[in-house]
Coordinates of C-alpha atoms and ligand atoms in Angstrom, one line a residue:
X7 CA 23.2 22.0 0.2
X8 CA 22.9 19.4 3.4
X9 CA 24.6 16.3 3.0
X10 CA 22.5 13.2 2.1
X11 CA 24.4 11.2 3.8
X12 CA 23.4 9.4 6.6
X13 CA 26.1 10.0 8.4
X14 CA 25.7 13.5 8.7
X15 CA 22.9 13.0 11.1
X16 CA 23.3 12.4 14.9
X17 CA 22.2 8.8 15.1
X18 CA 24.0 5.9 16.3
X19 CA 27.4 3.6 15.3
X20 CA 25.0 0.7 14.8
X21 CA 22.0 2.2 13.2
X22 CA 24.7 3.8 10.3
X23 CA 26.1 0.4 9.9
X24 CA 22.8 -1.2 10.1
X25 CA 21.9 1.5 7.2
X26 CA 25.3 0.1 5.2
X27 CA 23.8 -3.4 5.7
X28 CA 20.1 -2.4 3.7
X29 CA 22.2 -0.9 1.4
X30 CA 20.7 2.4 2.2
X31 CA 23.2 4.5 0.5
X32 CA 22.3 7.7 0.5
X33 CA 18.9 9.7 2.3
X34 CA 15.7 9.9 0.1
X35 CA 14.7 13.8 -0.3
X36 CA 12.1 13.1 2.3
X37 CA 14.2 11.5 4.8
X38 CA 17.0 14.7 4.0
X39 CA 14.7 17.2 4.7
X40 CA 12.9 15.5 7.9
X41 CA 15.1 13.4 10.0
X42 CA 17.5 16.5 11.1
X43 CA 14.0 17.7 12.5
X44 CA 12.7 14.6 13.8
X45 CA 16.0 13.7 15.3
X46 CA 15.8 17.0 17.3
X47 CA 12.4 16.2 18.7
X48 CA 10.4 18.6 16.7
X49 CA 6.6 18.2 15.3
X50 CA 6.5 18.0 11.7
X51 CA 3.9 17.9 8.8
X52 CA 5.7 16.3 5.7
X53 CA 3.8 15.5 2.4
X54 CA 5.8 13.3 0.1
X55 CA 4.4 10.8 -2.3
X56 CA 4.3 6.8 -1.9
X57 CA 7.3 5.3 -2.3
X58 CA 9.8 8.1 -1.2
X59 CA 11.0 6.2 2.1
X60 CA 8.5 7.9 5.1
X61 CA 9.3 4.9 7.4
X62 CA 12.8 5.6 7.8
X63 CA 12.0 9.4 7.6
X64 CA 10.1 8.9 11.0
X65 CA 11.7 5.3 11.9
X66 CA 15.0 5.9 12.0
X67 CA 14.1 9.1 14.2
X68 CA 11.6 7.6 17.2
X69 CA 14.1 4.5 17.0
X70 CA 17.0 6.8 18.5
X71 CA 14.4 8.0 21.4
X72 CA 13.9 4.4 22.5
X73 CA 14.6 3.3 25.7
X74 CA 14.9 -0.5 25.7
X75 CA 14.7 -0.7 29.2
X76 CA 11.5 0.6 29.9
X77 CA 8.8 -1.8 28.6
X78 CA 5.7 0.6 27.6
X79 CA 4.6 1.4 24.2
X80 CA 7.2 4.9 23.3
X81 CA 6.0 5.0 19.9
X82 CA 3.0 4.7 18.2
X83 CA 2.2 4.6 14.6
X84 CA -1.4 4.8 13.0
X85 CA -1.9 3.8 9.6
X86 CA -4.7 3.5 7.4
X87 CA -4.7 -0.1 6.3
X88 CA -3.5 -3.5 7.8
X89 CA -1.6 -3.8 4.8
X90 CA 0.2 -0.2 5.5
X91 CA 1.0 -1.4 8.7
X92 CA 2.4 -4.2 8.1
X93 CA 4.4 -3.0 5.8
X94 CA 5.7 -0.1 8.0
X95 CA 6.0 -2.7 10.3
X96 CA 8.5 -4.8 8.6
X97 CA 10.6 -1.6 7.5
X98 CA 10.4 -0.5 11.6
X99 CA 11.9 -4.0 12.4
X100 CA 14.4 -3.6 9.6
X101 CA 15.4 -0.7 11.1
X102 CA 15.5 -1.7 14.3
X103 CA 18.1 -4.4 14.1
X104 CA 21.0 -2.0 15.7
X105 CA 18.9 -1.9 18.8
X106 CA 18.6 -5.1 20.2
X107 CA 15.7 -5.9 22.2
X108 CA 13.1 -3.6 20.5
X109 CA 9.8 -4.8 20.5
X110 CA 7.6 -4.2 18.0
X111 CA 3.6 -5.0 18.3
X112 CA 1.0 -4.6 15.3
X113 CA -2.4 -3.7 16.6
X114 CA -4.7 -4.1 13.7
X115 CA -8.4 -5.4 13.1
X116 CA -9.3 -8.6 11.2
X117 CA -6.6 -10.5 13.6
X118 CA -6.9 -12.3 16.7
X119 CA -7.5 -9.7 19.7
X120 CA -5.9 -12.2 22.4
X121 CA -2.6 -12.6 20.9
X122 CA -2.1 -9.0 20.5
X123 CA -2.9 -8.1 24.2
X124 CA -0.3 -10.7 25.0
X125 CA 2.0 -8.8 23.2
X126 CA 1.4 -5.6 25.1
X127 CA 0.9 -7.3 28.2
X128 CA 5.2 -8.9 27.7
X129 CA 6.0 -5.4 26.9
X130 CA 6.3 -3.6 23.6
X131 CA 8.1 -0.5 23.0
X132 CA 6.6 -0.1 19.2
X133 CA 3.3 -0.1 18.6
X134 CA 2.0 -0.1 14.9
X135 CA -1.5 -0.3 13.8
X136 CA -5.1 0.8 12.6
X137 CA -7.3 3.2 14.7
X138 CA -10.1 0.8 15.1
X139 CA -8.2 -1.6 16.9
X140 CA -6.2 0.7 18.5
X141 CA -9.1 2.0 20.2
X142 CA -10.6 -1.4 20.9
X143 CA -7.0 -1.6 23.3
X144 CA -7.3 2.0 25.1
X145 CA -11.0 1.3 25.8
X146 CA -10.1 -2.4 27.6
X147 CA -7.0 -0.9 28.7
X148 CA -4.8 -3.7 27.2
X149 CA -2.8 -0.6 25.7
X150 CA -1.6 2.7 27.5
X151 CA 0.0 5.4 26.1
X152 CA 1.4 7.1 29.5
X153 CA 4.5 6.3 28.1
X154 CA 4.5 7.7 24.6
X155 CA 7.0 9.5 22.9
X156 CA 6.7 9.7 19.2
X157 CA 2.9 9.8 17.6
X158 CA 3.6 9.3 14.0
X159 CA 0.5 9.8 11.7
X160 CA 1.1 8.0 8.7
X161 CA -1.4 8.2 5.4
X162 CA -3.1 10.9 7.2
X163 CA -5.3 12.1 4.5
X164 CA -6.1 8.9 3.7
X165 CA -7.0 8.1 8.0
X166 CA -9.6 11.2 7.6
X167 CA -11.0 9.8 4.0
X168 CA -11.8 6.5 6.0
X169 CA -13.8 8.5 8.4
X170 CA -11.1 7.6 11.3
X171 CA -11.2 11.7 12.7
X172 CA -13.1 11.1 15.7
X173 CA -11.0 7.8 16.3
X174 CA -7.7 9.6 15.9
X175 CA -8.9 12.4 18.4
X176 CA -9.8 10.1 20.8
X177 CA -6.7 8.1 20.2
X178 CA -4.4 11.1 20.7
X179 CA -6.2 12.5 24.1
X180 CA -4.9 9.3 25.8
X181 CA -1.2 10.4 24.4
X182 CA 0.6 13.0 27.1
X183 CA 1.0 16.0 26.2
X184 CA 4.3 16.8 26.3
X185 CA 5.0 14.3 22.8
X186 CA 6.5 14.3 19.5
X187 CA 4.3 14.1 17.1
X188 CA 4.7 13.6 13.3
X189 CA 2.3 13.7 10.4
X190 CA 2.7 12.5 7.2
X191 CA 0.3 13.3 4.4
X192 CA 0.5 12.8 0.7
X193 CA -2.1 16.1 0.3
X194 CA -3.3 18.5 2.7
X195 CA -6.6 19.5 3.0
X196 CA -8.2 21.7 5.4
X197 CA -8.8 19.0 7.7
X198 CA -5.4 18.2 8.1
X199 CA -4.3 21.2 8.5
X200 CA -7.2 21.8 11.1
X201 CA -6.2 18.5 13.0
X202 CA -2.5 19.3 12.8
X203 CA -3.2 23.4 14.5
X204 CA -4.9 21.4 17.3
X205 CA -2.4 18.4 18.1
X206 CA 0.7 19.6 16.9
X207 CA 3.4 22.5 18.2
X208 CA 4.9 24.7 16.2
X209 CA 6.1 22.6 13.5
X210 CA 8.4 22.3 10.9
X211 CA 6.6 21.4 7.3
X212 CA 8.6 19.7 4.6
X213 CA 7.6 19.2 1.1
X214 CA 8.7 16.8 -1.7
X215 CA 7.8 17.2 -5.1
X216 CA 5.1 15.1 -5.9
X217 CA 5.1 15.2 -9.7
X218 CA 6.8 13.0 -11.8
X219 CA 8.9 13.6 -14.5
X220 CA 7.1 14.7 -17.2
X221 CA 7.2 12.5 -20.3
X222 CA 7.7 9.4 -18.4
X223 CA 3.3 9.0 -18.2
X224 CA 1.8 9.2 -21.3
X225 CA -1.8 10.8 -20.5
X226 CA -5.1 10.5 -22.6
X227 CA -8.8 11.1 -21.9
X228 CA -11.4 9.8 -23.5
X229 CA -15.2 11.3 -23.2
X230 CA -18.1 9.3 -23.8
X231 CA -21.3 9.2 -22.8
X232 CA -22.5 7.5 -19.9
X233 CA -23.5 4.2 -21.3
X234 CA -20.4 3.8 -23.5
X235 CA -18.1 3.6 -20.6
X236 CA -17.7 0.0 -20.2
X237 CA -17.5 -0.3 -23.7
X238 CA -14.8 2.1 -23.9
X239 CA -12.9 0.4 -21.0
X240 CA -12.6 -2.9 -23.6
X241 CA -11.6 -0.7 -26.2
X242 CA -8.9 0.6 -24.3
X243 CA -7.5 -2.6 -23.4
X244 CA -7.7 -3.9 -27.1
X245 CA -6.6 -0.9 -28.3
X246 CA -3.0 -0.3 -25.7
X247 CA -2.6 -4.2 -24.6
X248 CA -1.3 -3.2 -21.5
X249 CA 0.2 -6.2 -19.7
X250 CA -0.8 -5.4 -16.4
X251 CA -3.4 -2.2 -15.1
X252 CA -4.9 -1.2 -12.1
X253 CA -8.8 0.6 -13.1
X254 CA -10.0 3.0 -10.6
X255 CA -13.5 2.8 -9.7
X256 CA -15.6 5.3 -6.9
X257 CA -17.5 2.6 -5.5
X258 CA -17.3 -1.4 -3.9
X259 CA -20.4 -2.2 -6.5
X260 CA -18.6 -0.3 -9.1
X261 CA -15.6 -2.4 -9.2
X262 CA -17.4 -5.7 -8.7
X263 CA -19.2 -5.3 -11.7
X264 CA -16.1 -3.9 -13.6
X265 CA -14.0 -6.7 -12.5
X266 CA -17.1 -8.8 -13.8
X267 CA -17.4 -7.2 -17.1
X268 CA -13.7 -7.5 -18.2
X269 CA -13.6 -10.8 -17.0
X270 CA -16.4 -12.2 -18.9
X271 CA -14.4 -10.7 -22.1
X272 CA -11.4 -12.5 -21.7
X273 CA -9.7 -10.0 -19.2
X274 CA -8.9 -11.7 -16.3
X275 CA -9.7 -9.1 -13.9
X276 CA -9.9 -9.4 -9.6
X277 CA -11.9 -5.9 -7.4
X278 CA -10.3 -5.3 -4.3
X279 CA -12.1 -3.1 -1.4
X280 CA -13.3 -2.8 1.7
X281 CA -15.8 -4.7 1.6
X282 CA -14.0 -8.3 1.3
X283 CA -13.2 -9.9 3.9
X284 CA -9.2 -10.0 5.5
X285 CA -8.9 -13.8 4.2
X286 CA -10.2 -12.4 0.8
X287 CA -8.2 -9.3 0.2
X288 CA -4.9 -11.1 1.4
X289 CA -5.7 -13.6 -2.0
X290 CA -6.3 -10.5 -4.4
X291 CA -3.2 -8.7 -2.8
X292 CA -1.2 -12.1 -3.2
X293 CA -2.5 -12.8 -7.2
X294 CA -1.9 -9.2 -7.9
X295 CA 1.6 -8.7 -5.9
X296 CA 3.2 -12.7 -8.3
X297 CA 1.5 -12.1 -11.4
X298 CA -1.3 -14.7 -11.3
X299 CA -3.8 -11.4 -12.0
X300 CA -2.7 -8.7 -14.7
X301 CA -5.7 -6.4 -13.8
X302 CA -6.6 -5.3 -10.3
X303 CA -9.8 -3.0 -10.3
X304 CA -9.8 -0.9 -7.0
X305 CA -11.3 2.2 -5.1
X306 CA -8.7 4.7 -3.8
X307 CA -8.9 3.5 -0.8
X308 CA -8.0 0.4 -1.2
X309 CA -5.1 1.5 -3.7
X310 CA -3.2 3.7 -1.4
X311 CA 0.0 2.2 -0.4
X312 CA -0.4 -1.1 -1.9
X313 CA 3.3 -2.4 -2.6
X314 CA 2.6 -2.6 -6.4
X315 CA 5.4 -2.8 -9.0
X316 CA 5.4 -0.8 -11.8
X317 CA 2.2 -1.2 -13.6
X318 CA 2.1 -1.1 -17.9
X319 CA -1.0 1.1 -17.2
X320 CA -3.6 3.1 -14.6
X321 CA -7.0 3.6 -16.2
X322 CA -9.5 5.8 -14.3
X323 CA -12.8 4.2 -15.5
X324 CA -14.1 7.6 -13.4
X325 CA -11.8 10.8 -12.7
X326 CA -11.6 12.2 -9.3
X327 CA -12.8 14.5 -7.9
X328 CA -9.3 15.9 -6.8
X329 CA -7.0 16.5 -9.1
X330 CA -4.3 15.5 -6.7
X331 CA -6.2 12.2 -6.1
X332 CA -5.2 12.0 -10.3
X333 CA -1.7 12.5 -10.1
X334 CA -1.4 9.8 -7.6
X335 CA -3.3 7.0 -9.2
X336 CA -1.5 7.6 -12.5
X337 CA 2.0 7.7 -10.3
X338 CA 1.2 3.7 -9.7
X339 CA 2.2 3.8 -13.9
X340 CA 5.8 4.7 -15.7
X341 CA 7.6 4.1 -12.5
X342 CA 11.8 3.7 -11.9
X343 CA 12.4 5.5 -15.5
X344 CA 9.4 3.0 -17.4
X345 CA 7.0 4.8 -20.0
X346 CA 3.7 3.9 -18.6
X347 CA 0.1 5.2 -19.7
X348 CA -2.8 6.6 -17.7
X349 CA -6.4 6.3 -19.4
X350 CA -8.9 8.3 -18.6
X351 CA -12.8 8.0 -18.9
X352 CA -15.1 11.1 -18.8
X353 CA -18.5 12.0 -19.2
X354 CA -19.6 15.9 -20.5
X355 CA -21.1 16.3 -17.4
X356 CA -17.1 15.4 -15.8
X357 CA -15.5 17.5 -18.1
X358 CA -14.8 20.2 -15.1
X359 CA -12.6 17.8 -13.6
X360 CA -10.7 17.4 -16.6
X361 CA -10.3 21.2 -16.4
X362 CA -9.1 21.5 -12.7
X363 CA -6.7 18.3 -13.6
X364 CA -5.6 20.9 -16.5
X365 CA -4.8 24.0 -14.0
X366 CA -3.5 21.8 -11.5
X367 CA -1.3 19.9 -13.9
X368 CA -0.5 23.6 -15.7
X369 CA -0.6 21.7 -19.1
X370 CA -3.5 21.0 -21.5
X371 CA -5.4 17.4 -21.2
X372 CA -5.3 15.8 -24.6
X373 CA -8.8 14.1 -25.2
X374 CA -9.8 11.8 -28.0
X375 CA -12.9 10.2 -28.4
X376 CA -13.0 5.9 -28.3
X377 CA -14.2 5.3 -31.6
X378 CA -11.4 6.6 -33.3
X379 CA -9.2 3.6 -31.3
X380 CA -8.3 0.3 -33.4
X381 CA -8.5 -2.4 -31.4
X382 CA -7.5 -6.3 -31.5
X383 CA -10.3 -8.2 -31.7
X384 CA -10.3 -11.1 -29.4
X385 CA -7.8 -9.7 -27.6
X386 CA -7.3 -11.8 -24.5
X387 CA -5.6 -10.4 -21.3
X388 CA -4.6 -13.9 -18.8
X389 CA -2.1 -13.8 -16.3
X390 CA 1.6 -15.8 -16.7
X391 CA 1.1 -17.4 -13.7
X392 CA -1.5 -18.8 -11.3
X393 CA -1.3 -19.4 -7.7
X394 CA -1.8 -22.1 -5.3
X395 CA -3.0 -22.0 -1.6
X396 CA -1.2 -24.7 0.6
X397 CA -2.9 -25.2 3.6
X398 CA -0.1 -24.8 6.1
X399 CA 2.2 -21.7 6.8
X400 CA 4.0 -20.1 9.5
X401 CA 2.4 -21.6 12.4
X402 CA 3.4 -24.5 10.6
X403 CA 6.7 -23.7 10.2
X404 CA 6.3 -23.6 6.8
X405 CA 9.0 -21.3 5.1
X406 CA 9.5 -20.7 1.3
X407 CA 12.3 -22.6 0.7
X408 CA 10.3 -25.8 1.7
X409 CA 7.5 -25.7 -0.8
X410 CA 10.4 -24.6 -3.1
X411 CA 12.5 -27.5 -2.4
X412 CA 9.5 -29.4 -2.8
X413 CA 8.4 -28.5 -6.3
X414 CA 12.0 -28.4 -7.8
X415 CA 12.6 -31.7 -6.2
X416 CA 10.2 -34.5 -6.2
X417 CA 7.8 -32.5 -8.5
X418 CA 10.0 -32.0 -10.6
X419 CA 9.2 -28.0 -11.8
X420 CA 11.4 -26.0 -12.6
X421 CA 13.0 -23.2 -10.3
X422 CA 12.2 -20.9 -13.5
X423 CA 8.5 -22.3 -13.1
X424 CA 8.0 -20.7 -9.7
X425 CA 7.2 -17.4 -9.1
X426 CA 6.7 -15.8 -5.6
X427 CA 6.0 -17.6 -2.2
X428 CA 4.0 -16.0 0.3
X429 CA 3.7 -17.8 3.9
X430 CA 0.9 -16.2 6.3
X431 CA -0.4 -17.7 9.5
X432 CA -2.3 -20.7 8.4
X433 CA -1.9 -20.7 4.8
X434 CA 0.8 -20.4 2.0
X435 CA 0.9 -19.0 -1.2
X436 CA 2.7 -20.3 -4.2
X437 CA 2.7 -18.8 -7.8
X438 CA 3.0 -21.2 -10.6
X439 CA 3.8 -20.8 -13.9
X440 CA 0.2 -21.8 -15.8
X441 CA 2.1 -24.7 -18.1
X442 CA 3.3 -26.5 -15.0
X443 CA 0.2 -25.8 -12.9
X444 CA -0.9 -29.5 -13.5
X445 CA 2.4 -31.0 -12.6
X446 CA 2.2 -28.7 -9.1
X447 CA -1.1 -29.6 -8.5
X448 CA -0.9 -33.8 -9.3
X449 CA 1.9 -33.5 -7.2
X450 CA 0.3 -31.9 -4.0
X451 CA -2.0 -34.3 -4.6
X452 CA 0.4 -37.3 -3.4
X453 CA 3.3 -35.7 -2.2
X454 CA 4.9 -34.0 1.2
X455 CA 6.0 -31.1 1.6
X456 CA 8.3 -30.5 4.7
X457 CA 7.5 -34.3 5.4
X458 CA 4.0 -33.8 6.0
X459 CA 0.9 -33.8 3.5
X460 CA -0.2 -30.9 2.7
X461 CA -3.7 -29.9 0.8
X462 CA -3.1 -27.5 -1.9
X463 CA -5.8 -26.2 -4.0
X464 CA -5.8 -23.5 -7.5
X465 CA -7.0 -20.1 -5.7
Ligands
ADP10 P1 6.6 5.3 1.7 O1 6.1 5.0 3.1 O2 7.0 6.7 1.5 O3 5.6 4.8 0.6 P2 8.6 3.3 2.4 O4 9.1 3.9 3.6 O5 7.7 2.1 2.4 O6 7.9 4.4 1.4 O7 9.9 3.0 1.5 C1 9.8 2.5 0.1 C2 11.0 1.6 -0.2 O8 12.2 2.3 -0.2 C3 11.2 0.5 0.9 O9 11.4 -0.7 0.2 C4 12.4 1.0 1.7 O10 13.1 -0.2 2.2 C5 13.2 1.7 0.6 N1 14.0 2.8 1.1 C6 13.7 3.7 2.0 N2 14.7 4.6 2.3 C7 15.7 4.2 1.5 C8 17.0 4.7 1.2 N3 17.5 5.8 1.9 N4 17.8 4.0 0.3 C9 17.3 2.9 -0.3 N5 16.1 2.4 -0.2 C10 15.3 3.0 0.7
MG11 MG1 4.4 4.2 4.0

């Protein structure tokens, strides 16, 4: 057995103390099995699930191969989301603190084109972003990759589901040649494996178990017939109370009218996909992420990777058609040692993908049909909190402990009354437990915040 220490690798004083300082104790399985591999320059294909540390599995790698003193881009990351970049972008720069001087640019759509070019333009030696708008910055040459080191891949499968294959090709023909390049995948289809024969040499694949400890979900599935589903969906939520659920729906209209239908019976329910707009999703993603919306109805898509906490349950109001598509949806549920549930909605003419869920899963499916489920009426499903929008944030200077000072000073709330603070660009977020909404609110009206008035509204 290797060591899963960190300092077993070859990496540097600072990055291990750096490490100590995260309190990273010890290496995840993924990060054990790849970054001997990585460190040593060679390709990889890894498939691990959400969650088990792939930043640091590639970060901590391309970080070492860094020169600060040349100021092109010498690693590139493409992810499938802004919100997957930004996320891998705030663990790179984590990471990144025991090199000083690393510069770290995030190239994705739905921002400001301008600012990022000035970015490349000062010199960035990290560049992390989505394809589209990775393109955009080959094609106007505001970007060049002459320089490139390490390609990571990140949320591969999920880059080809998008329909990003051409961009990615295109993307890596302006890499040179002679590069590292590292894909990470949480399935593998024939795709990948297609795209990693023709970009990748000779590489090493690593696998971590992707199925959770059994016991920990509690499974059921439910067949009805078509028109019963939304019916059954209510019953479900009568019948288990879950405090919090993400539904999974195929398609944009789908999960409109879902979150519409729960929501005009007392479950307060928000769709998020790919259809709303950046300002838009950033809201959901904020109500979802503090509490101020128990049920999030989504498409895979726009699922993957979100940052969620443990959720009470995962209902598939439709089943996949990939059995490993299943197993992670239902891994958003019974997570860090919680029992969680995963509800699942059928119709006869689905019940082959119960049966490939069955194989794939090597255990039987247990079904029971909706009727037999006693429910609450009236049941009622509204979140603890609710949030308010403040219009001013970081370009504003506006940082947390401002609008915190503000409401547990002069407004008088609280601390226990206030929930998370999120501060983007123009705007701030602030989650407010729903008794002292009123007190915020008549406040904001009135008061400063940071010395200067501020408008703050009820998202
Ligand atoms: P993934 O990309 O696989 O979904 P991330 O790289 O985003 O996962 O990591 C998930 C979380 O685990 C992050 O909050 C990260 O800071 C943390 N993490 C990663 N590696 C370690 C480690 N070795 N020890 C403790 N926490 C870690
Ligand atoms: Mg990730």
């Amino acid at each position: 057995m290797a060591s899963d220490s960190f300092s077993s690798l070859s990496i540097s004083k600072a990055q291990l103390a750096n490490l100590e300082s995260l309190d990273y104790k010890k290496m995840t399985a993924i990060q054990k099995q790849s970054l001997p591999y990585v460190l040593k320059g060679r390709d990889l294909i890894a498939q691990a699930k959400t969650g088990s540390g792939k930043t640091a599995a590639f970060g901590i790698g391309l970080l070492e191969q860094i020169n600060p003193r040349f100021f092109g881009v010498q690693a590139l990351i493409l992810c499938p989301t802004r919100e997957l970049a930004d996320q891998v972008g705030k663990e790179l720069r984590r990471l990144a603190r025991s090199t000083p001087n690393i510069k770290l640019v995030l190239l994705c759509g739905g921002k400001p084109f301008g600012p990022q070019k000035g970015s490349l333009e000062h010199g960035a030696h990290i560049a992390v972003g989505t394809p589209g708008r990775i393109q955009d910055h080959l094609r106007k040459e505001t970007l060049k990759l002459d320089g490139l080191k390490t390609l990571v891949l990140d949320e591969a499968d999920r880059m080809l589901d998008m329909g990003f294959f051409d961009v990615m090709t295109e993307i890596i023909s302006q890499t040179p040649k002679k590069r590292q390049t590292l894909m990470f995948s949480a399935t593998y289809p024939s795709q990948i494996k297609k795209m990693c024969r023709s970009i990748q040499r000779d590489p090493v694949t690593v696998t971590v178990e992707s199925e959770h400890k059994a016991g920990v979900i509690d499974q059921m599935f439910y067949e009805v017939k078509k028109h019963e589903r939304n019916n059954t969906l209510l019953a479900l939520f009568e019948h288990y109370k879950p405090e919090t659920a993400l539904v999974f729906c195929h398609t944009k209209k789908e999960c409109d009218e879902v979150a519409r239908f729960l929501s005009g019976r007392n479950i307060e329910a928000l769709a998020i996909h790919g259809d709303l707009e950046q300002r838009e999703r950033d809201q959901v993603l904020v109500q979802f992420s503090n509490n101020s919306c128990s049920v999030l109805v989504a498409t895979d898509v726009a699922a993957r990777g979100l940052d969620i906490k443990s959720l009470a349950a995962v209902i598939n109001y439709e089943l996949p058609r990939d059995p490993e598509i299943y197993v992670h949806r239902i891994g958003r549920t019974g997570r860090a040692g919680e029992t969680g549930i995963a509800l699942s909605i059928f119709t006869e003419s689905e019940q082959f993908r119960v049966k490939s869920i069955e194989q794939y899963l090597k255990k039987p499916c247990i079904c029971d049909v909706y009727a037999s489920l006693d429910r609450e009426p009236g049941f009622s499903l509204t979140s603890p909190m609710v949030t308010i929008q403040l219009d001013a944030g970081r370009k504003n200077k506006m940082r947390p402990g401002d609008i915190l000072g503000a409401l547990t000073g002069e407004a008088g709330l609280a601390g226990s009354q206030i929930g998370k603070i999120d501060i983007f660009d123009m705007s701030s977020y602030v989650a407010i437990e729903r008794s002292a909404l009123r007190q915020a609110l008549n406040y904001m009206a009135n008061g400063k915040v940071k010395g200067r008035n501020v408008r703050a509204r009820r998202v």
